[in-house]
XYZ file of C-alpha atoms in Angstrom:
645
model
C 0.000 0.000 0.000
C 1.431 3.390 -0.992
C 1.114 6.675 0.844
C -2.110 8.445 -0.127
C -2.003 11.651 -2.089
C -3.967 13.405 0.633
C -1.039 13.170 2.958
C 1.452 14.999 0.721
C 1.428 18.168 2.777
C 4.390 18.462 5.121
C 4.276 18.617 8.901
C 6.158 20.729 11.409
C 9.091 19.503 13.499
C 6.924 19.452 16.658
C 4.453 17.055 14.992
C 7.120 14.521 13.947
C 6.858 12.393 17.083
C 3.058 12.148 16.869
C 3.269 11.383 13.155
C 5.930 8.720 13.790
C 3.661 6.939 16.316
C 0.758 7.102 13.868
C 2.648 5.373 11.046
C 4.240 2.946 13.464
C 0.699 1.730 14.357
C -0.155 1.448 10.652
C 2.958 -0.655 10.053
C 2.027 -2.911 12.989
C -1.516 -3.297 11.599
C -0.132 -4.430 8.235
C -1.271 -1.414 6.198
C 2.050 -1.381 4.320
C 3.828 -4.204 2.534
C 7.470 -4.521 3.647
C 8.472 -8.181 3.276
C 8.762 -9.286 -0.362
C 10.257 -12.752 0.273
C 12.169 -14.627 2.974
C 15.299 -12.612 2.235
C 14.134 -9.441 0.444
C 12.329 -6.371 1.841
C 11.105 -3.091 0.366
C 10.651 0.461 1.657
C 6.957 1.492 1.381
C 7.865 5.196 1.698
C 10.284 5.286 -1.293
C 8.147 3.938 -4.178
C 10.055 5.899 -6.822
C 13.491 4.677 -5.704
C 15.322 2.602 -8.320
C 16.445 0.042 -5.802
C 13.294 -1.608 -4.480
C 14.722 -4.793 -2.918
C 16.735 -4.647 0.302
C 18.214 -7.176 2.703
C 16.935 -6.762 6.231
C 20.185 -5.164 7.391
C 20.351 -2.787 4.398
C 16.715 -1.704 4.881
C 17.449 -1.065 8.575
C 20.417 1.160 7.628
C 18.325 2.961 4.982
C 15.511 3.705 7.452
C 18.002 4.922 10.085
C 19.940 7.059 7.596
C 16.881 8.830 6.204
C 15.149 9.205 9.598
C 18.216 10.733 11.269
C 19.393 12.729 8.260
C 20.332 16.404 8.795
C 19.722 17.269 5.155
C 17.077 19.890 4.363
C 16.143 17.889 1.249
C 14.327 15.422 3.480
C 10.931 16.655 4.678
C 9.808 16.222 8.274
C 7.059 13.821 7.094
C 9.616 11.667 5.206
C 11.913 11.556 8.242
C 8.990 10.609 10.516
C 7.912 7.822 8.117
C 11.395 6.316 8.059
C 11.816 6.636 11.841
C 8.551 4.685 12.240
C 9.873 2.082 9.768
C 13.161 1.828 11.724
C 11.239 1.354 14.989
C 9.013 -1.312 13.421
C 12.013 -3.211 11.966
C 13.839 -3.082 15.302
C 10.989 -3.973 17.690
C 8.469 -5.982 15.676
C 10.033 -7.485 12.579
C 13.440 -8.562 13.976
C 11.960 -11.563 15.847
C 10.000 -12.679 12.771
C 12.942 -12.542 10.380
C 13.442 -16.130 9.200
C 16.463 -17.834 10.620
C 17.261 -19.030 7.139
C 17.307 -15.521 5.715
C 19.325 -14.009 8.546
C 21.784 -16.874 8.653
C 22.065 -16.816 4.860
C 22.734 -13.094 4.916
C 25.292 -13.490 7.689
C 26.901 -16.405 5.887
C 27.033 -14.397 2.680
C 28.611 -11.500 4.542
C 31.194 -13.742 6.182
C 31.879 -15.883 3.125
C 32.186 -13.008 0.612
C 32.564 -9.538 2.164
C 33.893 -8.292 -1.195
C 30.686 -8.815 -3.156
C 29.987 -5.872 -5.415
C 33.604 -4.618 -5.217
C 35.867 -4.167 -8.251
C 38.974 -6.240 -7.446
C 41.196 -4.225 -9.831
C 40.163 -0.757 -8.647
C 42.796 1.089 -6.575
C 41.467 1.956 -3.117
C 43.235 3.683 -0.222
C 44.453 1.088 2.271
C 43.913 0.951 5.241
C 40.278 1.348 4.228
C 39.393 5.009 4.675
C 36.223 7.000 4.179
C 35.949 10.721 3.351
C 33.316 12.970 4.968
C 32.799 16.536 3.707
C 30.479 19.483 4.365
C 30.820 19.146 8.154
C 29.180 22.204 9.782
C 31.734 24.732 11.135
C 31.569 28.068 12.907
C 33.956 31.003 12.580
C 35.424 32.643 15.660
C 36.306 36.305 16.050
C 39.916 35.716 15.031
C 38.781 34.178 11.732
C 39.532 30.562 12.650
C 36.862 27.873 12.162
C 35.779 25.249 14.679
C 33.589 22.186 14.255
C 32.245 19.081 15.973
C 34.570 16.412 17.389
C 35.408 13.239 15.517
C 34.159 11.034 18.366
C 30.614 12.311 17.992
C 30.545 11.461 14.281
C 32.197 8.096 15.006
C 29.483 7.218 17.551
C 26.812 8.145 15.013
C 28.404 5.874 12.383
C 28.678 3.044 14.922
C 24.965 3.349 15.711
C 24.252 3.065 11.998
C 26.233 -0.225 11.904
C 29.376 0.866 9.968
C 31.784 0.061 12.857
C 34.563 2.628 12.173
C 37.698 2.617 14.325
C 38.075 6.392 14.551
C 37.219 9.673 12.798
C 39.909 12.341 12.211
C 38.676 15.899 11.489
C 41.166 17.683 9.190
C 42.528 21.052 10.292
C 44.602 23.649 8.467
C 45.931 27.090 9.309
C 42.337 28.442 9.148
C 41.058 25.902 11.668
C 38.541 23.140 11.013
C 38.418 22.452 7.247
C 34.903 20.963 7.318
C 36.255 17.600 6.213
C 37.217 14.398 8.006
C 38.529 10.920 7.252
C 36.969 7.755 8.690
C 39.301 4.822 9.447
C 37.952 1.274 9.205
C 39.538 -2.035 10.184
C 42.244 -3.349 7.809
C 40.584 -6.750 7.227
C 37.891 -7.760 4.734
C 34.963 -7.101 7.131
C 36.429 -3.603 7.466
C 36.221 -3.196 3.676
C 32.627 -4.438 3.774
C 31.773 -1.830 6.443
C 33.444 0.893 4.330
C 31.482 -0.083 1.208
C 28.229 -0.237 3.232
C 29.060 3.238 4.581
C 29.488 4.509 1.001
C 26.293 2.820 -0.262
C 24.227 4.251 2.595
C 25.217 7.820 1.712
C 24.714 7.138 -2.008
C 21.213 5.829 -1.221
C 20.566 9.125 0.583
C 21.872 11.088 -2.469
C 24.854 12.240 -0.414
C 27.570 10.258 -2.168
C 30.657 11.370 -4.073
C 28.856 12.031 -7.370
C 26.198 14.084 -5.583
C 28.882 16.179 -3.888
C 30.715 17.019 -7.102
C 27.483 17.570 -9.083
C 26.706 21.206 -9.854
C 23.133 21.229 -8.646
C 23.005 24.074 -6.187
C 23.733 24.421 -2.477
C 24.851 21.276 -0.699
C 23.331 20.550 2.712
C 24.120 17.778 5.181
C 27.090 15.403 5.220
C 28.474 13.797 2.051
C 30.662 10.715 2.288
C 32.382 8.036 0.183
C 35.306 5.602 0.232
C 38.703 7.145 -0.617
C 40.093 6.025 -3.977
C 42.961 6.933 -6.327
C 41.644 10.382 -7.307
C 41.223 11.369 -3.642
C 44.728 10.006 -2.822
C 46.403 11.948 -5.630
C 44.482 15.206 -5.120
C 46.320 18.330 -3.923
C 43.693 19.078 -1.276
C 44.081 18.622 2.463
C 42.307 15.259 2.063
C 44.923 14.019 -0.437
C 47.817 15.183 1.780
C 46.389 13.320 4.781
C 45.638 10.149 2.775
C 49.220 10.060 1.437
C 50.506 10.271 5.025
C 48.409 7.453 6.489
C 47.921 4.981 3.622
C 48.723 3.682 0.186
C 46.877 2.773 -3.009
C 46.218 -0.925 -3.444
C 43.767 -3.111 -5.313
C 41.766 -5.880 -3.711
C 43.572 -8.379 -5.956
C 46.981 -7.141 -4.760
C 45.933 -7.428 -1.126
C 44.555 -10.914 -1.707
C 47.817 -11.967 -3.402
C 49.852 -10.395 -0.592
C 47.730 -12.154 2.013
C 48.182 -15.458 0.139
C 51.972 -14.904 0.033
C 52.035 -14.167 3.777
C 49.999 -17.256 4.471
C 52.301 -19.410 2.313
C 55.351 -17.915 4.032
C 53.772 -18.535 7.425
C 52.980 -22.148 6.497
C 56.567 -22.648 5.272
C 58.018 -21.153 8.461
C 55.740 -23.262 10.640
C 56.683 -26.382 8.647
C 60.391 -25.647 9.142
C 59.849 -25.028 12.850
C 57.931 -28.292 13.200
C 60.687 -30.206 11.384
C 63.342 -28.603 13.612
C 61.337 -29.423 16.723
C 60.875 -33.024 15.561
C 64.626 -33.399 15.023
C 65.263 -31.882 18.428
C 62.748 -34.268 19.990
C 64.428 -37.241 18.305
C 67.838 -36.101 19.572
C 66.437 -35.646 23.080
C 64.819 -39.075 22.947
C 68.119 -40.630 21.877
C 69.955 -38.802 24.675
C 67.299 -39.876 27.183
C 67.649 -43.471 26.007
C 71.429 -43.377 26.361
C 71.171 -41.673 29.755
C 68.604 -44.235 30.914
C 70.880 -47.102 29.914
C 73.817 -45.483 31.696
C 71.715 -44.873 34.795
C 70.464 -48.450 34.751
C 74.045 -49.726 34.594
C 75.092 -47.405 37.421
C 72.078 -48.372 39.512
C 72.824 -52.057 38.956
C 76.445 -51.525 39.991
C 75.318 -49.555 43.024
C 72.852 -52.273 44.016
C 75.558 -54.924 43.701
C 77.975 -52.900 45.819
C 75.264 -52.165 48.391
C 74.285 -55.825 48.532
C 77.914 -56.940 48.990
C 78.467 -54.297 51.647
C 75.276 -55.261 53.512
C 76.170 -58.945 53.398
C 79.656 -58.234 54.757
C 78.272 -56.053 57.551
C 75.688 -58.710 58.341
C 78.393 -61.381 58.595
C 80.470 -59.172 60.903
C 77.454 -58.431 63.105
C 76.482 -62.127 63.319
C 80.068 -63.125 64.170
C 80.357 -60.411 66.822
C 77.011 -61.354 68.333
C 77.984 -65.054 68.515
C 81.335 -64.155 70.051
C 79.696 -61.922 72.667
C 77.154 -64.640 73.420
C 79.886 -67.224 74.001
C 81.821 -64.862 76.254
C 78.728 -64.061 78.323
C 77.826 -67.776 78.594
C 81.322 -68.683 79.774
C 81.252 -65.862 82.277
C 77.935 -66.968 83.673
C 79.114 -70.539 84.051
C 82.369 -69.489 85.709
C 80.538 -67.120 87.986
C 78.091 -69.822 89.131
C 80.958 -72.255 89.724
C 82.854 -69.696 91.755
C 79.787 -68.896 93.828
C 79.164 -72.575 94.524
C 82.799 -73.190 95.426
C 82.837 -70.160 97.686
C 79.796 -71.398 99.569
C 81.414 -74.818 100.010
C 84.549 -73.218 101.382
C 82.564 -71.049 103.786
C 80.696 -74.129 105.080
C 83.990 -75.978 105.405
C 85.481 -73.072 107.345
C 82.566 -73.052 109.784
C 82.910 -76.770 110.247
C 86.658 -76.472 110.828
C 86.153 -73.743 113.391
C 83.787 -76.024 115.332
C 86.354 -78.795 115.334
C 89.223 -76.441 116.438
C 88.622 -77.156 120.147
C 88.914 -80.922 119.767
C 92.647 -81.349 119.693
C 95.867 -79.818 118.635
C 96.367 -82.076 115.698
C 93.019 -81.186 114.387
C 93.827 -77.537 115.079
C 96.950 -77.798 112.930
C 94.940 -79.535 110.248
C 92.373 -76.778 110.489
C 95.098 -74.160 110.122
C 96.307 -75.883 106.982
C 92.790 -76.045 105.574
C 92.248 -72.355 106.440
C 95.456 -71.597 104.591
C 94.160 -73.506 101.588
C 90.876 -71.637 101.866
C 92.762 -68.323 101.760
C 94.638 -69.474 98.685
C 91.368 -70.458 97.015
C 89.800 -67.100 97.966
C 92.779 -65.381 96.358
C 92.172 -67.477 93.251
C 88.543 -66.411 93.344
C 89.619 -62.771 93.470
C 91.883 -63.303 90.488
C 89.032 -64.940 88.580
C 86.828 -61.890 89.310
C 89.551 -59.623 87.945
C 89.718 -61.750 84.796
C 85.973 -61.387 84.400
C 86.308 -57.591 84.683
C 89.008 -57.604 82.019
C 86.743 -59.654 79.729
C 83.943 -57.117 80.206
C 86.330 -54.337 79.191
C 87.271 -56.318 76.080
C 83.585 -56.533 75.168
C 83.305 -52.728 75.441
C 86.353 -52.334 73.224
C 84.764 -54.551 70.598
C 81.648 -52.362 70.720
C 83.771 -49.261 69.947
C 85.435 -50.816 66.883
C 82.816 -49.373 64.571
C 83.540 -45.882 65.871
C 87.240 -46.336 65.149
C 86.382 -47.562 61.639
C 84.819 -44.197 60.860
C 87.928 -42.420 62.093
C 90.055 -44.723 59.943
C 87.901 -43.771 56.933
C 88.662 -40.100 57.590
C 92.368 -40.910 57.803
C 92.116 -42.862 54.554
C 90.656 -39.791 52.861
C 93.664 -37.790 54.064
C 95.927 -40.567 52.787
C 94.105 -40.402 49.442
C 94.936 -36.733 49.120
C 98.590 -37.436 49.956
C 98.703 -40.341 47.482
C 97.222 -38.119 44.793
C 100.010 -35.592 45.409
C 102.555 -38.433 45.286
C 100.985 -39.714 42.063
C 101.252 -36.308 40.412
C 104.866 -35.921 41.589
C 105.671 -39.432 40.373
C 104.106 -38.774 36.954
C 106.204 -35.605 36.688
C 109.314 -37.526 37.666
C 108.583 -40.248 35.052
C 108.177 -37.592 32.366
C 111.501 -36.062 33.431
C 113.165 -39.490 33.260
C 111.758 -40.064 29.804
C 113.070 -36.677 28.734
C 116.480 -37.476 30.227
C 116.467 -40.827 28.422
C 115.817 -39.133 25.091
C 118.605 -36.651 25.788
C 121.046 -39.462 26.688
C 120.155 -41.366 23.517
C 121.122 -38.358 21.426
C 124.351 -37.584 23.331
C 126.598 -40.111 21.562
C 126.881 -43.122 19.346
C 125.177 -46.396 20.053
C 128.621 -47.930 20.810
C 129.435 -45.458 23.568
C 129.566 -47.651 26.714
C 129.021 -44.822 29.159
C 125.933 -43.615 27.316
C 124.531 -47.150 27.154
C 125.036 -47.620 30.890
C 123.194 -44.364 31.577
C 120.383 -45.473 29.276
C 120.075 -48.833 31.045
C 120.061 -47.178 34.465
C 117.436 -44.693 33.330
C 115.281 -47.457 31.826
C 115.508 -49.481 35.029
C 114.591 -46.471 37.152
C 111.767 -45.636 34.741
C 110.286 -49.167 35.015
C 110.497 -48.992 38.822
C 108.734 -45.629 38.822
C 106.047 -46.916 36.440
C 105.475 -49.964 38.656
C 105.235 -47.681 41.666
C 102.802 -45.502 39.718
C 100.609 -48.532 38.901
C 100.509 -49.440 42.616
C 99.526 -45.896 43.447
C 96.836 -46.000 40.717
C 95.309 -49.149 42.243
C 95.439 -47.642 45.745
C 94.024 -44.408 44.394
C 91.019 -46.185 42.844
C 90.339 -48.051 46.103
C 90.471 -44.829 48.125
C 88.277 -43.031 45.563
C 85.576 -45.710 45.938
C 85.726 -45.410 49.713
C 85.716 -41.634 49.536
C 82.663 -41.725 47.249
C 80.793 -43.892 49.719
C 81.788 -41.565 52.554
C 80.678 -38.512 50.553
C 77.333 -40.150 49.809
C 76.836 -40.825 53.519
C 77.819 -37.224 54.377
C 75.446 -35.823 51.718
C 72.594 -37.988 53.045
C 73.338 -36.774 56.566
C 73.399 -33.147 55.329
C 70.019 -33.599 53.618
C 68.502 -35.098 56.784
C 69.909 -32.186 58.819
C 68.429 -29.638 56.360
C 65.016 -31.373 56.518
C 65.177 -31.309 60.312
C 66.087 -27.614 60.488
C 63.260 -26.736 58.053
C 60.775 -27.723 60.748
C 62.415 -25.343 63.280
C 61.164 -21.760 63.011
C 63.985 -19.829 64.705
C 66.047 -16.776 63.809
C 69.572 -17.898 64.701
C 73.094 -18.139 63.318
C 72.630 -21.558 61.667
C 69.569 -22.298 59.487
C 68.277 -23.306 56.061
C 68.522 -20.846 53.144
C 66.622 -21.200 49.832
C 69.378 -20.609 47.268
C 68.188 -18.671 44.222
C 65.004 -17.294 45.871
C 64.112 -13.747 44.775
C 63.639 -11.111 47.513
C 60.396 -9.241 46.731
C 60.884 -6.348 49.226
C 62.845 -4.049 46.827
C 60.128 -4.485 44.160
C 57.375 -3.644 46.677
C 59.266 -0.542 47.851
C 59.742 0.606 44.246
C 56.020 0.140 43.456
C 54.971 1.971 46.653
C 56.703 5.061 45.284
C 54.372 4.965 42.243
C 51.045 3.508 43.419
C 48.916 3.140 46.523
C 49.634 0.226 48.845
C 47.022 -2.201 47.463
C 47.907 -1.573 43.817
C 51.633 -1.569 44.662
C 51.405 -5.091 46.132
C 49.601 -6.354 43.013
C 52.089 -4.746 40.603
C 55.081 -5.910 42.684
C 53.729 -9.463 42.645
C 53.383 -9.346 38.835
C 56.934 -7.997 38.354
C 58.395 -10.572 40.785
C 56.627 -13.398 38.930
C 58.085 -12.119 35.641
C 61.632 -12.029 37.035
C 61.225 -15.487 38.604
C 60.465 -16.778 35.079
C 63.586 -14.969 33.776
C 65.676 -16.687 36.489
C 64.340 -20.110 35.403
C 65.098 -19.430 31.701
C 68.284 -21.373 30.757
C 68.778 -19.112 27.700
C 69.286 -16.040 29.916
C 72.892 -16.071 31.196
C 73.873 -12.495 32.238
C 77.525 -13.352 32.938
C 80.840 -12.561 31.311
C 84.274 -14.160 31.745
C 87.203 -12.005 32.895
C 90.835 -13.015 33.179
C 92.275 -12.906 36.690
C 95.406 -10.865 37.285
C 98.706 -12.729 37.385
C 97.448 -15.984 35.876
C 95.653 -17.809 33.097
C 92.456 -18.486 35.074
C 89.086 -16.941 34.233
C 86.184 -15.939 36.448
C 82.489 -15.423 35.688
C 81.022 -12.089 36.858
C 77.713 -10.295 36.308
C 77.487 -8.572 32.918
C 76.318 -5.018 33.762
C 75.661 -4.391 30.046
C 72.888 -7.007 29.980
C 69.742 -5.370 28.538
C 67.328 -6.900 31.053
C 69.464 -5.849 34.044
C 69.855 -2.295 32.725
C 66.087 -1.967 32.233
C 65.552 -3.372 35.739
C 67.916 -0.774 37.268
C 66.270 2.086 35.354
C 62.712 1.041 36.271
C 63.021 -0.528 39.750
C 66.248 0.872 41.214
C 69.564 -0.522 42.474
C 68.022 -2.590 45.335
C 65.905 -4.644 42.917
C 69.029 -5.072 40.743
C 70.930 -6.427 43.786
C 68.089 -8.841 44.611
C 68.040 -10.287 41.054
C 71.844 -10.510 40.690
C 72.153 -12.183 44.113
C 69.553 -14.800 43.130
C 71.145 -15.513 39.706
C 74.596 -15.853 41.325
C 73.244 -18.426 43.806
C 71.521 -20.362 40.988
C 74.690 -20.283 38.864
C 76.718 -21.619 41.827
C 74.357 -24.220 43.310
C 72.037 -25.345 40.480
C 73.076 -23.990 37.037
C 71.577 -26.901 35.073
C 68.188 -27.296 36.793
C 67.659 -23.561 37.545
C 65.291 -24.179 40.427
C 65.495 -23.226 44.103
C 67.317 -25.638 46.426
C 67.733 -25.604 50.205
C 71.213 -25.233 51.721
C 72.600 -25.344 55.264
C 73.677 -21.743 55.903
C 75.745 -19.842 58.484
C 73.876 -16.523 58.693
C 76.386 -15.076 61.153
C 79.285 -15.355 58.692
C 77.253 -15.286 55.450
C 78.532 -18.582 54.068
C 77.658 -22.261 53.620
C 77.607 -23.984 57.029
C 79.622 -27.148 57.662
C 77.996 -30.412 58.729
C 79.708 -30.148 62.098
C 78.240 -26.665 62.696
C 74.775 -27.903 61.809
C 74.985 -30.946 64.118
C 76.380 -28.816 66.973
C 73.573 -26.298 66.552
C 70.912 -29.041 66.448
C 72.304 -30.680 69.609
C 72.318 -27.297 71.322
C 68.653 -26.781 70.450
C 67.887 -30.288 71.726
C 69.697 -29.598 75.047
C 67.823 -26.305 75.481
C 64.472 -27.986 74.816
C 65.316 -30.809 77.263
C 66.363 -28.264 79.916
C 63.104 -26.326 79.492
C 61.064 -29.520 79.857
C 63.026 -30.342 83.030
C 62.305 -26.892 84.476
C 58.575 -27.226 83.817
């Protein structure tokens, strides 16, 4: 149904809202035909327009553009009609739009955003629109001012064109009345730019309308910037040449295809490199696993042999002690029984003393024998005491074995020095032998005798060296076992001290742990306390990841004075450390360098925090003896406190 001829007279601006509600009710009642098919719609208020079929989205943009137009060419009645149409499409027709049509339109937009675009036409890229005839006002000094770009951008966003930003163009006279609209660089951005251009063309405010000589131009005119705009000598052309370039859609598609091919090639190369690296790592892991299995098997065999030997020694000692105690018990019972017999005999002899002299003499002799036997008993008791002492000595043998192991370690160091001296001496003898061989002829008797003596001495030294090698290997094995035991004891001591929360001279230090206090202090100088804690936590987490990164090694090697040795020191020219000092200060720099030094010293391969027994009083690694002494002291103090309570 078309608009009746009786309604051709225009209305005032104040009547627009009432008129809009009136036609909105007519649209709801079905007085006008809008939907042509499932996908096509028509505008009932533009019957003379060449383009009669619209998609739902295009019709919505058309109704919004005409209804909100600032052009004086549009009558108030026409604007009210289109505002009513926009309201009807938004509130009443949107829910009835077929899912097939909307999804098809969306799919078409996603699948081919370049429909209707000449692929060989040069367009300014990034996609840019041109807006002219923006209203301006002149100030007293002659300069012009106009509306902000954000206001126009918001208007374009409401109309569905999704621009990124709008830049008004200014010259020495102020606002030029023109602006450029920037769209996204992708294909949907091009689609939005073309929709923006079509909407203004549909409103007779496109590029051709602007350059047409048909009288005074009112309202905004807009189009998509192309080659003629880019090459123009106007302020628009100057700005376009600064921000963009001329490209065709075909060129961009080819460039995008080349980038994609290059990306695929790079990713393929990276994947191949990673696969090779994985294969190498798997091979290394396999070799390491085999080596570890062999070492573990050897360790198990040595441990089993050692345990069996210790078990045999313990069984033998226990049997020996048992025999000694059994013999002592038997001897003790015999002595007790004999002593009682002698005491009874003495009493009996004393009773018979008064009988006669002969018996008295006999009694004296028996008493004498009794004394002798008592003396023998005393000697037997002394022997028993000596046997008990021998048992105690046997019990202390294991303690002496540990001391002997320590002495063997000292001997190992001495033997190593002897071995090095002996190797040097052998090399000197070999050099002397070569010198002697070149001193004279082979027939020179004196030279031959010196050669024989040197050869004999050389063989003796080599034999002595072989003996030292064998002894050295034996001592190395024993030292390794001792070191393993000491390391196990040190680990147990560290685990025990972890449970003790005390601020004392000896304790457990986490080597490589980052101190967060300097970062918090630095952030407090910039932010409030709550935000400072959050930012400090983020920065600390970032630097903890740097410390774990094996590729970051901020050290350099310097040659020590007076020698050929080198030492690793912190590289102050490291980019990360310089940025840290500039942003966080010297205290944060000290915290990071202290942590990386500890990691480089205690765990350079794993790069994770480890616990170490530490002497806080002297600022160094604590010895095992210091740790044990400190732990015993704590134990004595705790026992004394329990006794007092």
